[in-house]
mmCIF file of C-alpha atoms in Angstrom:
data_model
loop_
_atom_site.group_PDB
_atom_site.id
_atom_site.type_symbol
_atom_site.label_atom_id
_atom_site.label_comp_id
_atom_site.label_asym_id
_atom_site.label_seq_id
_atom_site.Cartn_x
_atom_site.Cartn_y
_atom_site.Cartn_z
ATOM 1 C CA UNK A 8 115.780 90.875 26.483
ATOM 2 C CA UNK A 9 119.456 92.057 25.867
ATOM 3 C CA UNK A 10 121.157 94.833 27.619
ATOM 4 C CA UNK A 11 123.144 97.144 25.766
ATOM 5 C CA UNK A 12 126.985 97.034 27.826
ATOM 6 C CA UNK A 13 129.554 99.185 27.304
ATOM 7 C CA UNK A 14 132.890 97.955 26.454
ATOM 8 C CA UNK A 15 134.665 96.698 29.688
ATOM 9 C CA UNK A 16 137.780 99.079 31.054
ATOM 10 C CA UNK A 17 141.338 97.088 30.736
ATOM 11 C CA UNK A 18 140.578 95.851 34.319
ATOM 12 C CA UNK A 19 143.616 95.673 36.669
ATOM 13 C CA UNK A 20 145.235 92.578 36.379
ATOM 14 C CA UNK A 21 143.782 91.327 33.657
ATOM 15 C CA UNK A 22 146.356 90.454 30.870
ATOM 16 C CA UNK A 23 146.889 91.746 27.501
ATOM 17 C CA UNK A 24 145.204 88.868 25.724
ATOM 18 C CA UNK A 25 142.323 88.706 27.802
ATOM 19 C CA UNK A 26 141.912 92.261 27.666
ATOM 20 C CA UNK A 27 141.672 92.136 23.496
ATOM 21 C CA UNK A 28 139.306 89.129 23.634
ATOM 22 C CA UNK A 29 137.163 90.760 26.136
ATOM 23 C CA UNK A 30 137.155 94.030 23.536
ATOM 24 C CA UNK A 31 136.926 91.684 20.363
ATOM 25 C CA UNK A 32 133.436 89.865 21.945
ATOM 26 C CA UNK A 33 131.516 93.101 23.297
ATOM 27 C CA UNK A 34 132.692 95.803 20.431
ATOM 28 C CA UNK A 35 134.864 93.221 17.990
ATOM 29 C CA UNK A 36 132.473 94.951 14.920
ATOM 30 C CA UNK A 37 133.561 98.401 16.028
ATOM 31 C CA UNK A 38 137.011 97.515 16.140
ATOM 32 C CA UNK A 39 137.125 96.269 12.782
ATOM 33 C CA UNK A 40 135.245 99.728 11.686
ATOM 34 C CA UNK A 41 137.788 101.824 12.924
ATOM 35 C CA UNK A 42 140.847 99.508 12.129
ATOM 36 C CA UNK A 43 139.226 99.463 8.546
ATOM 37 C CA UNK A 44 138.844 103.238 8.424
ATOM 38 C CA UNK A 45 142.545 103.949 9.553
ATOM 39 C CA UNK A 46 144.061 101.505 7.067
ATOM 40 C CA UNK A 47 142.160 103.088 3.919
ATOM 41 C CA UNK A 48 142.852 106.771 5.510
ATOM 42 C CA UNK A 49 146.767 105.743 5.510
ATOM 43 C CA UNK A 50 146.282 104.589 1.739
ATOM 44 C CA UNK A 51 143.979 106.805 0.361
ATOM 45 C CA UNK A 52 143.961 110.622 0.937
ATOM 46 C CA UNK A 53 140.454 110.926 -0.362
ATOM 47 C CA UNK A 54 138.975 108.579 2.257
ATOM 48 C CA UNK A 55 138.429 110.787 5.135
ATOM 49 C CA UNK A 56 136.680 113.689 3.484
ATOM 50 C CA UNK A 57 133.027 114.741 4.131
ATOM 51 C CA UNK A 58 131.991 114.115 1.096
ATOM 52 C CA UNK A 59 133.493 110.384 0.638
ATOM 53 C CA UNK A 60 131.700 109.741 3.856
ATOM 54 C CA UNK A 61 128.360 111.107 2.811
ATOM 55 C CA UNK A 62 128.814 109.039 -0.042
ATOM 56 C CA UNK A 63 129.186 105.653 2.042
ATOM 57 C CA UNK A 64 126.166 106.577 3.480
ATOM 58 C CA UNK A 65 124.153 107.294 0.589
ATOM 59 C CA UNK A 66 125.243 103.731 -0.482
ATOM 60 C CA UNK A 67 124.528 101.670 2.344
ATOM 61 C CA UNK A 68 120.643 103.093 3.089
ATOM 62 C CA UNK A 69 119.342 100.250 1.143
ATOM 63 C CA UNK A 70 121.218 97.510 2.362
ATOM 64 C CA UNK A 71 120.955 99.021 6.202
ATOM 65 C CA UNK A 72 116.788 99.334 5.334
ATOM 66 C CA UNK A 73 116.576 95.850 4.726
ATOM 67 C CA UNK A 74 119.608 94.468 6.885
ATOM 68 C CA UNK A 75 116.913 95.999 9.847
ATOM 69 C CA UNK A 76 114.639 93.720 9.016
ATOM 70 C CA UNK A 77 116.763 91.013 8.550
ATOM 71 C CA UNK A 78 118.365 91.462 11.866
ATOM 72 C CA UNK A 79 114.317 90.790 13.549
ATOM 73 C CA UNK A 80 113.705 87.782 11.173
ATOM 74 C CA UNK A 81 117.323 86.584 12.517
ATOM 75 C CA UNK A 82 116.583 87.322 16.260
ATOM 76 C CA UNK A 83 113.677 84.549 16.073
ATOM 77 C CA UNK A 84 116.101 82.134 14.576
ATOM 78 C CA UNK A 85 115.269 82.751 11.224
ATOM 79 C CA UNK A 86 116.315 83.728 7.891
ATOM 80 C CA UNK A 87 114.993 85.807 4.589
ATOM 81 C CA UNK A 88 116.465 85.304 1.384
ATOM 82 C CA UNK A 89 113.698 86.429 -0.445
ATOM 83 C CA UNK A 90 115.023 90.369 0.697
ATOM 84 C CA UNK A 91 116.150 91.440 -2.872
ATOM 85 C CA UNK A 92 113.290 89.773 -4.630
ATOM 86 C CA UNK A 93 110.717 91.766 -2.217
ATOM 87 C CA UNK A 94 112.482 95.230 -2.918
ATOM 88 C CA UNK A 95 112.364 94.602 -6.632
ATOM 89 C CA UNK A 96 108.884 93.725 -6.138
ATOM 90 C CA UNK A 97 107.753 96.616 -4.346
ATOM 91 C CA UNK A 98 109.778 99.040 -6.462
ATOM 92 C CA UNK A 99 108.518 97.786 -9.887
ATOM 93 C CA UNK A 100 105.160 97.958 -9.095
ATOM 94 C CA UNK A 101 105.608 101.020 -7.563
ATOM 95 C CA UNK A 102 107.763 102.630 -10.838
ATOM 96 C CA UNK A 103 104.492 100.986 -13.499
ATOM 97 C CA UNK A 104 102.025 102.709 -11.038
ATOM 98 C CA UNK A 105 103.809 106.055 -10.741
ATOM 99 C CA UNK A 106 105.170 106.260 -14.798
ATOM 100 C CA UNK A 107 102.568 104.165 -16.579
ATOM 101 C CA UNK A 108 99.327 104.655 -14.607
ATOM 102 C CA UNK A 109 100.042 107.980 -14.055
ATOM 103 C CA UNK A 110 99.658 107.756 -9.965
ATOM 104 C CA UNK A 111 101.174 110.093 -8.009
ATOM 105 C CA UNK A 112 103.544 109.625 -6.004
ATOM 106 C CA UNK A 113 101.672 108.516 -2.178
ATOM 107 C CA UNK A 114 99.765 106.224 -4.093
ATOM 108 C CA UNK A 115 101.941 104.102 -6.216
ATOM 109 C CA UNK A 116 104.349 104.482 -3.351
ATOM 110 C CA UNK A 117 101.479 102.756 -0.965
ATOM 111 C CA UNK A 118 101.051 100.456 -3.802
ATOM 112 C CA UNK A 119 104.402 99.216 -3.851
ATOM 113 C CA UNK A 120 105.047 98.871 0.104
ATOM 114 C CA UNK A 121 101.590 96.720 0.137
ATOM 115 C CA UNK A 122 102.338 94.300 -2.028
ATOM 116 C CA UNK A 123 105.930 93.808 -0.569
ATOM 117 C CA UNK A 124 104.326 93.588 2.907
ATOM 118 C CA UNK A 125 101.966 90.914 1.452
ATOM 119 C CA UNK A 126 104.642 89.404 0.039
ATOM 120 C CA UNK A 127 106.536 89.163 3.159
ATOM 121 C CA UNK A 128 103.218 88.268 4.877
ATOM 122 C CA UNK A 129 103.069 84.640 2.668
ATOM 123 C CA UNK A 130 106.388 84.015 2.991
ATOM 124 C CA UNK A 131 105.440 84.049 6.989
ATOM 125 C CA UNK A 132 102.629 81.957 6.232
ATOM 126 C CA UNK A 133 104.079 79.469 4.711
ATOM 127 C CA UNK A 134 106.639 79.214 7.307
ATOM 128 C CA UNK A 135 104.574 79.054 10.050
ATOM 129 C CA UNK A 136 101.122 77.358 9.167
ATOM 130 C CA UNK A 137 103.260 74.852 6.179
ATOM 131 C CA UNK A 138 105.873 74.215 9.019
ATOM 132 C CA UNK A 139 108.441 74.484 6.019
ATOM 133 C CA UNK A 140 112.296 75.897 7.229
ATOM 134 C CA UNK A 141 112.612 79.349 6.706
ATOM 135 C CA UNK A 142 115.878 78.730 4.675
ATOM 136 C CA UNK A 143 113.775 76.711 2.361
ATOM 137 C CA UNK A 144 110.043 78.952 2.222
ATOM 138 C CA UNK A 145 112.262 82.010 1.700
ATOM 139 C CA UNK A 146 114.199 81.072 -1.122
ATOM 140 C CA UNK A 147 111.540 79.555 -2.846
ATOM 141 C CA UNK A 148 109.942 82.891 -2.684
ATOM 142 C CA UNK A 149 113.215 84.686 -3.666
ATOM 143 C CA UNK A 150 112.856 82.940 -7.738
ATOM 144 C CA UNK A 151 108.996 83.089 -6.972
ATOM 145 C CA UNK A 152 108.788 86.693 -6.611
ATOM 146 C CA UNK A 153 111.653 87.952 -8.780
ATOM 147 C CA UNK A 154 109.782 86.098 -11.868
ATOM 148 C CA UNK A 155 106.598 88.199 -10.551
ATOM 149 C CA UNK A 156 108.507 91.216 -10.563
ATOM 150 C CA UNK A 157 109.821 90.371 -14.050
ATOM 151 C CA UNK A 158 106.363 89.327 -15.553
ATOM 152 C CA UNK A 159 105.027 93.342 -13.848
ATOM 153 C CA UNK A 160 107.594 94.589 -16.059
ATOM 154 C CA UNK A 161 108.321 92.267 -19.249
ATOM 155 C CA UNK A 162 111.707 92.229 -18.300
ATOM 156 C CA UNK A 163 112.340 95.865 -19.338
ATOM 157 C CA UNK A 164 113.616 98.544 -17.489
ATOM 158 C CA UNK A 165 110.851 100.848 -15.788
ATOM 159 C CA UNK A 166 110.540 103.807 -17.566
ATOM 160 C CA UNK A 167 112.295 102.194 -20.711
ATOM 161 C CA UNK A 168 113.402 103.967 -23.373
ATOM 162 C CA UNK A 169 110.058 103.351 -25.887
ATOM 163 C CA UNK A 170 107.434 103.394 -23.192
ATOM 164 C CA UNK A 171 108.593 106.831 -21.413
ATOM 165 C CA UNK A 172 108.845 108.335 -25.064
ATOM 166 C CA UNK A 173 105.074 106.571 -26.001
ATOM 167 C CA UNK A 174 103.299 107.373 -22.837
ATOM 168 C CA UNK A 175 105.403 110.304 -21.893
ATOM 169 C CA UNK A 176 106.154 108.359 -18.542
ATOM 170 C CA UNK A 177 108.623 109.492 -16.349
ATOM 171 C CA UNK A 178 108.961 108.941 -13.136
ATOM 172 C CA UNK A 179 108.110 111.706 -10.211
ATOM 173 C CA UNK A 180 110.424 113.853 -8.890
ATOM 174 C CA UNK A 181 109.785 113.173 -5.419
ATOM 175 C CA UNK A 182 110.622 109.455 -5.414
ATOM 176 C CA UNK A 183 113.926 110.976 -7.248
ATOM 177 C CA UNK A 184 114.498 113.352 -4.131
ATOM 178 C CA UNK A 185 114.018 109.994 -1.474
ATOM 179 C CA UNK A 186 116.829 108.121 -3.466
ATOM 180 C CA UNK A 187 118.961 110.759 -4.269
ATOM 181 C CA UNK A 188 118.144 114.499 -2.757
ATOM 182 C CA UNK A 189 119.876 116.095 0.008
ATOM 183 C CA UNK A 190 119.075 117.935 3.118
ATOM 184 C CA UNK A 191 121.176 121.089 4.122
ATOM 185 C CA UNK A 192 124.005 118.656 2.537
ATOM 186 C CA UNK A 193 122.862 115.487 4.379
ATOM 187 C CA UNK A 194 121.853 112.558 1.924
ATOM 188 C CA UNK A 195 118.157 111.865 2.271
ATOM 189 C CA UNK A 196 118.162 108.263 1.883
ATOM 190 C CA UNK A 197 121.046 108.533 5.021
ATOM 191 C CA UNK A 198 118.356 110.290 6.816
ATOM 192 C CA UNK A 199 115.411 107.722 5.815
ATOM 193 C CA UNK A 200 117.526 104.917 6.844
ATOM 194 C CA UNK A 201 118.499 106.261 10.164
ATOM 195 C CA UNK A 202 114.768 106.652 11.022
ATOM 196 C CA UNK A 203 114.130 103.230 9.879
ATOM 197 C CA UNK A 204 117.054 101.770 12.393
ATOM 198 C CA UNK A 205 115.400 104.241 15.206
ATOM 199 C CA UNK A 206 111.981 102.637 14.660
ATOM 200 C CA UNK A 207 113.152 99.298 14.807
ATOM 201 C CA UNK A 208 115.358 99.766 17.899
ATOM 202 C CA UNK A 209 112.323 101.321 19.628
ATOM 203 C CA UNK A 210 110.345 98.126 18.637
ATOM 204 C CA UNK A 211 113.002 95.516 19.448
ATOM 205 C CA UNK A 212 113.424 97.325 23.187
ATOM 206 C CA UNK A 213 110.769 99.418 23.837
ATOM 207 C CA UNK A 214 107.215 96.690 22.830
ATOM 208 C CA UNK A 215 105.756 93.378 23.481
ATOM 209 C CA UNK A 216 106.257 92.544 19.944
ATOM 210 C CA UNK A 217 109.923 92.872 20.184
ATOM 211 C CA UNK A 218 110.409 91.166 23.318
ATOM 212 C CA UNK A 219 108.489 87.921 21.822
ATOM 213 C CA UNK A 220 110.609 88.202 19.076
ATOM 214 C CA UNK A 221 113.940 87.583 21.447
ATOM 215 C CA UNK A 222 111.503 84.770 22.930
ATOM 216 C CA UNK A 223 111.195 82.866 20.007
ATOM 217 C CA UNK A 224 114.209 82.952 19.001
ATOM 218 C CA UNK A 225 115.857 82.100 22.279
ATOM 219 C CA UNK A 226 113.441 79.112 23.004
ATOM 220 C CA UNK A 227 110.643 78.739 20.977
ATOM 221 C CA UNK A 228 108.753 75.678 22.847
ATOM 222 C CA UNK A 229 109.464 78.170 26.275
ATOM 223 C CA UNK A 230 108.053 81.245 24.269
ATOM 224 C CA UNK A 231 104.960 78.832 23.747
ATOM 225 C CA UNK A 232 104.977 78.038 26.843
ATOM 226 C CA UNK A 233 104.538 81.047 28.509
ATOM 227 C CA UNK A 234 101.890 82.149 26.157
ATOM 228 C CA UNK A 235 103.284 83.474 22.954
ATOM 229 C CA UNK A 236 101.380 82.963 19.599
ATOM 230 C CA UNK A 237 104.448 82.105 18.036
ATOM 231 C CA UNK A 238 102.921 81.205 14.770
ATOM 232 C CA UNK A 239 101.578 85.003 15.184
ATOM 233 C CA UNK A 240 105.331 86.152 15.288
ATOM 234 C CA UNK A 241 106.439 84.393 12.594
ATOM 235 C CA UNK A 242 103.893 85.717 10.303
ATOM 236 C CA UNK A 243 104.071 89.401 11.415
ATOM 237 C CA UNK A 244 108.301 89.014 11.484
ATOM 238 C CA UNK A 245 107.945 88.500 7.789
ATOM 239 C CA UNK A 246 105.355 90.956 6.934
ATOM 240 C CA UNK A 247 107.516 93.572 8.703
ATOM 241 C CA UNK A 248 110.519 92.182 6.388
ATOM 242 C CA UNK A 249 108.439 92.776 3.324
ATOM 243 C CA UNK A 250 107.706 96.454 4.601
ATOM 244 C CA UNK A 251 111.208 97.948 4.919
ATOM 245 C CA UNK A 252 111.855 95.712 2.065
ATOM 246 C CA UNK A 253 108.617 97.760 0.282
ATOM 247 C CA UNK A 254 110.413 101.218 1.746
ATOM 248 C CA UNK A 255 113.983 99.933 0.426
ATOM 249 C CA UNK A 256 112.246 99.584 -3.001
ATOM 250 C CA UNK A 257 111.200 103.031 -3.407
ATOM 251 C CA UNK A 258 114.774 104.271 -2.077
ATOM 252 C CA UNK A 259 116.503 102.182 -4.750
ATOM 253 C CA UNK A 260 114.079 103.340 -7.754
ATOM 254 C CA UNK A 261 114.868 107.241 -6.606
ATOM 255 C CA UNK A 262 118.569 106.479 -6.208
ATOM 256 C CA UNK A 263 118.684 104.658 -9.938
ATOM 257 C CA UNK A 264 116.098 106.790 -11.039
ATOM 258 C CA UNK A 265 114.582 103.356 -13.058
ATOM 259 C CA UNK A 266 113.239 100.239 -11.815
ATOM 260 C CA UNK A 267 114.137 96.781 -13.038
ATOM 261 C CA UNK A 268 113.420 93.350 -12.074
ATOM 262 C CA UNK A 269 116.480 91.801 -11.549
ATOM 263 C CA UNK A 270 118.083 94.703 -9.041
ATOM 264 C CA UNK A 271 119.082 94.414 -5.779
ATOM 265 C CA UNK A 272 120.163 91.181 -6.616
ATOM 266 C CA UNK A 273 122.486 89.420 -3.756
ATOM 267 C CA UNK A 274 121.099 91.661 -1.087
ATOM 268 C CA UNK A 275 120.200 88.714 0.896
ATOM 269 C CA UNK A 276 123.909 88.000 1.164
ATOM 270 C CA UNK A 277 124.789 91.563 1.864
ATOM 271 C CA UNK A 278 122.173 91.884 4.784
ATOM 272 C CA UNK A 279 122.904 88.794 6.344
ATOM 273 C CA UNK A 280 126.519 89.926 6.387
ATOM 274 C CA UNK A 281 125.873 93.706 7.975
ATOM 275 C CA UNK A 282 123.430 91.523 10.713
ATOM 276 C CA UNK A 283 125.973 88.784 11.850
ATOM 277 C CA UNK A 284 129.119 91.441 11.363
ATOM 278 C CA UNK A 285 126.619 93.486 14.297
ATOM 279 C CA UNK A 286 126.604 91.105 16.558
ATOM 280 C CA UNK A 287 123.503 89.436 16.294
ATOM 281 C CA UNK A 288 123.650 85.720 17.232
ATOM 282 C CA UNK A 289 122.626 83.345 13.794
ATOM 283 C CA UNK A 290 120.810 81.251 15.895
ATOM 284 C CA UNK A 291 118.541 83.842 17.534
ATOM 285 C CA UNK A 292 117.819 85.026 20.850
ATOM 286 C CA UNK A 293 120.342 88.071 20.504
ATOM 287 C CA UNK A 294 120.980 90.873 18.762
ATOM 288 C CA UNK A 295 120.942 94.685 17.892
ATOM 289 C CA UNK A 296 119.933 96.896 15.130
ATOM 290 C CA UNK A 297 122.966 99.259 16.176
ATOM 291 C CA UNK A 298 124.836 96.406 15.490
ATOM 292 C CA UNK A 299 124.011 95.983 11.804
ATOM 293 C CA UNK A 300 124.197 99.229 11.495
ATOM 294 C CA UNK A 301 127.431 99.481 12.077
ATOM 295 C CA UNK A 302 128.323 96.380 9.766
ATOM 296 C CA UNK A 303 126.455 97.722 7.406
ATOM 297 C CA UNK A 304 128.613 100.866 7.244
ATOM 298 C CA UNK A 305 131.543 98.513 7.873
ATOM 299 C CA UNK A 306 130.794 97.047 4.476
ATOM 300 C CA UNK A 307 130.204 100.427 2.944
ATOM 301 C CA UNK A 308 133.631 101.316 3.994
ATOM 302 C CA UNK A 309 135.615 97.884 2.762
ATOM 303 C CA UNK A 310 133.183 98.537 -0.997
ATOM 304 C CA UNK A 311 134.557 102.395 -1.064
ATOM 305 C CA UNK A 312 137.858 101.879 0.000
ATOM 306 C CA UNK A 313 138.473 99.304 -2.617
ATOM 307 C CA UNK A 314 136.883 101.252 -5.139
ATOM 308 C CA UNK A 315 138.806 104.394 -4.246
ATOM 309 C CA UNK A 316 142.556 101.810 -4.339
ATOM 310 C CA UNK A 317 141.018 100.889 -8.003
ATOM 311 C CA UNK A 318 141.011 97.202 -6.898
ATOM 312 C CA UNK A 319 138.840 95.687 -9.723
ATOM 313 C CA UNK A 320 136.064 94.882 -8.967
ATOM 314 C CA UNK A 321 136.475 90.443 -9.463
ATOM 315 C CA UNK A 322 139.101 91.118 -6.092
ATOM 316 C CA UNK A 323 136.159 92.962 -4.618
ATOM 317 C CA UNK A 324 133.864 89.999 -4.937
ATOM 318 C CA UNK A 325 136.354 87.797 -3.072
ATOM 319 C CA UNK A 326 136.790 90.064 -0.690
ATOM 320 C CA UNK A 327 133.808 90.511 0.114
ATOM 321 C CA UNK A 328 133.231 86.487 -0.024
ATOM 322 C CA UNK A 329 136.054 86.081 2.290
ATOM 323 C CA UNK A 330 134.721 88.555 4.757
ATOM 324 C CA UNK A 331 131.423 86.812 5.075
ATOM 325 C CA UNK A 332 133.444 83.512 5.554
ATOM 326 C CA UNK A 333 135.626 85.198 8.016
ATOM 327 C CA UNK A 334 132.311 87.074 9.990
ATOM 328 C CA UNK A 335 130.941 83.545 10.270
ATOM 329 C CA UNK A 336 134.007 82.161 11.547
ATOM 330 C CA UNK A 337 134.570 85.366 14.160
ATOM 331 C CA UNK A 338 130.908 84.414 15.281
ATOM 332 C CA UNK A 339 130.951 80.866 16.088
ATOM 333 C CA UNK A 340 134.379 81.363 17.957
ATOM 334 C CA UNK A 341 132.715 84.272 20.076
ATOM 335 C CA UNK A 342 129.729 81.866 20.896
ATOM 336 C CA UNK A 343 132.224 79.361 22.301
ATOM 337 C CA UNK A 344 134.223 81.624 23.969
ATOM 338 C CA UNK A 345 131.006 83.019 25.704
ATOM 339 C CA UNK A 346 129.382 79.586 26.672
ATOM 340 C CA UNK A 347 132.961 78.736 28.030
#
């Protein structure tokens, strides 16, 4: 399992260069935080406020919620497209339950976490009992389950305009509050994802499961080896995927205040981005949640400072594009820097 180092003093002796490549490959996503931060503080005065901040945060729950799980399925040396799909799963069916059915809120919020932890559950299976590559299972599911989510709701919106005013469906307030409420001034979905991140750093460091899950993705044939079901890990990997996926879901819907079908589209992207921007090796075997969270907020930063420069938003897309390019780049040369 992977120790969490601090970054190494400027030894004595050691020259400039060595000493930026030495900060670069234990804290390079850190670095590129702050450097970020300082160069949109410099351009924008509204940057460093509380409230822009607060605002980052409130943006980048969902994407953090689901980069979490993304950064486990990564560890074992896979990969989950199928992220975005799952969430608009979960929330849809949670949304019909809640302003259709007339649940309350508990149930149809159950109601949408279990089917996106089945969800995630067969994508496992598939994986690990069809022996199919995750890249390929995974974004089979992703059209899969997206044209389930769009079947749930006929392709409409969820309350749409004709079916809130016929059934008098709205949804409840407290699914409105986890998306978009506040406590004492501090964003609730911030709050929500935060626990999330804490939960999964307890598993990852602190349980057998997350151990294996470094073990598998390290060596798999030496995980099996020394006695790890690692069929078992597979499947359960996933199924936790399709829970924070199911708790992302319900986030979203209270943050939009609707549900639809087709959101959270290109999450996959933007979680595998926050995961490898953290740290965490695409080949498995290392990583950390406090990592991705802190490409996660990276990318919350680059989205708002753009948006706050009025860049439109096509320049935002290839900037964005280019940064995943460029994280992918950063991370192979910091592998071969490392083995060297």
């Amino acid at each position: 399992m992977p120790q969490n180092r601090a970054i190494p003093a400027w030894r004595e002796g050691e020259s400039l260069s060595q000493a930026l490549v030495s900060l670069l490959l234990k804290g390079g996503s850190l670095v590129g935080l702050v450097a970020l931060s300082t160069a949109f503080a410099i351009l924008s005065p509204h940057f460093f406020t509380l409230g822009n901040w607060l605002n980052i945060f409130r943006q980048v729950a969902v994407v953090l919620i689901a980069a979490s799980a993304q950064t486990m399925v990564i560890i074992t040396a896979g990969i989950d497209l199928s992220v975005g799909s799952v969430l608009a799963l979960g929330g849809c069916l949670a949304a019909v339950a809640m302003s259709y059915w007339g649940w309350p809120f508990v149930s149809g919020a159950l109601l949408g976490v279990f089917f996106a932890t089945l969800a995630g559950l067969a994508s496992g299976v598939i994986i690990a009992k069809g022996r199919i590559p995750d890249f390929i299972a995974t974004l089979g599911m992703l059209g899969a389950i997206r044209g389930i989510a769009l079947l749930i709701t006929g392709g409409l919106p969820v309350p749409s305009h004709f079916t809130a005013t016929k059934l008098a469906g709205y949804l409840p307030q407290s699914i409105v509050w986890l998306g978009s409420g506040d406590i004492k001034g501090i964003p609730v979905p911030m709050v929500f994802a935060l626990l999330v991140v804490a939960i999964t750093w307890f598993i990852l460091n602190r349980t057998t499961f997350g151990r294996s899950l470094y073990a598998v993705g390290g060596n798999r044939e030496a995980a099996r080896a020394a006695g790890i079901n690692v069929d078992r890990i597979k499947i359960l990997v996933y199924g936790v995927s399709g829970l924070y996926c199911g708790l992302a879901g319900l986030v979203l819907v209270g943050r939009m205040n609707s549900a639809n079908a087709l959101m959270a589209e290109g999450l996959e992207l933007q979680t595998i981005a926050a995961v490898v921007i953290g740290g965490t090796n695409l080949f498995g075997g290392k990583g950390s949640v406090f990592g991705t969270l802190i490409g996660a907020i990276l990318m919350g930063v680059l989205s708002n400072g753009l948006n706050l420069l009025n860049v439109e938003p096509f320049w935002q897309r290839v900037v964005n594009g280019l940064l995943i390019v460029a994280v992918v780049v950063f991370d192979q040369w910091r592998r071969r820097v490392t083995r060297d």
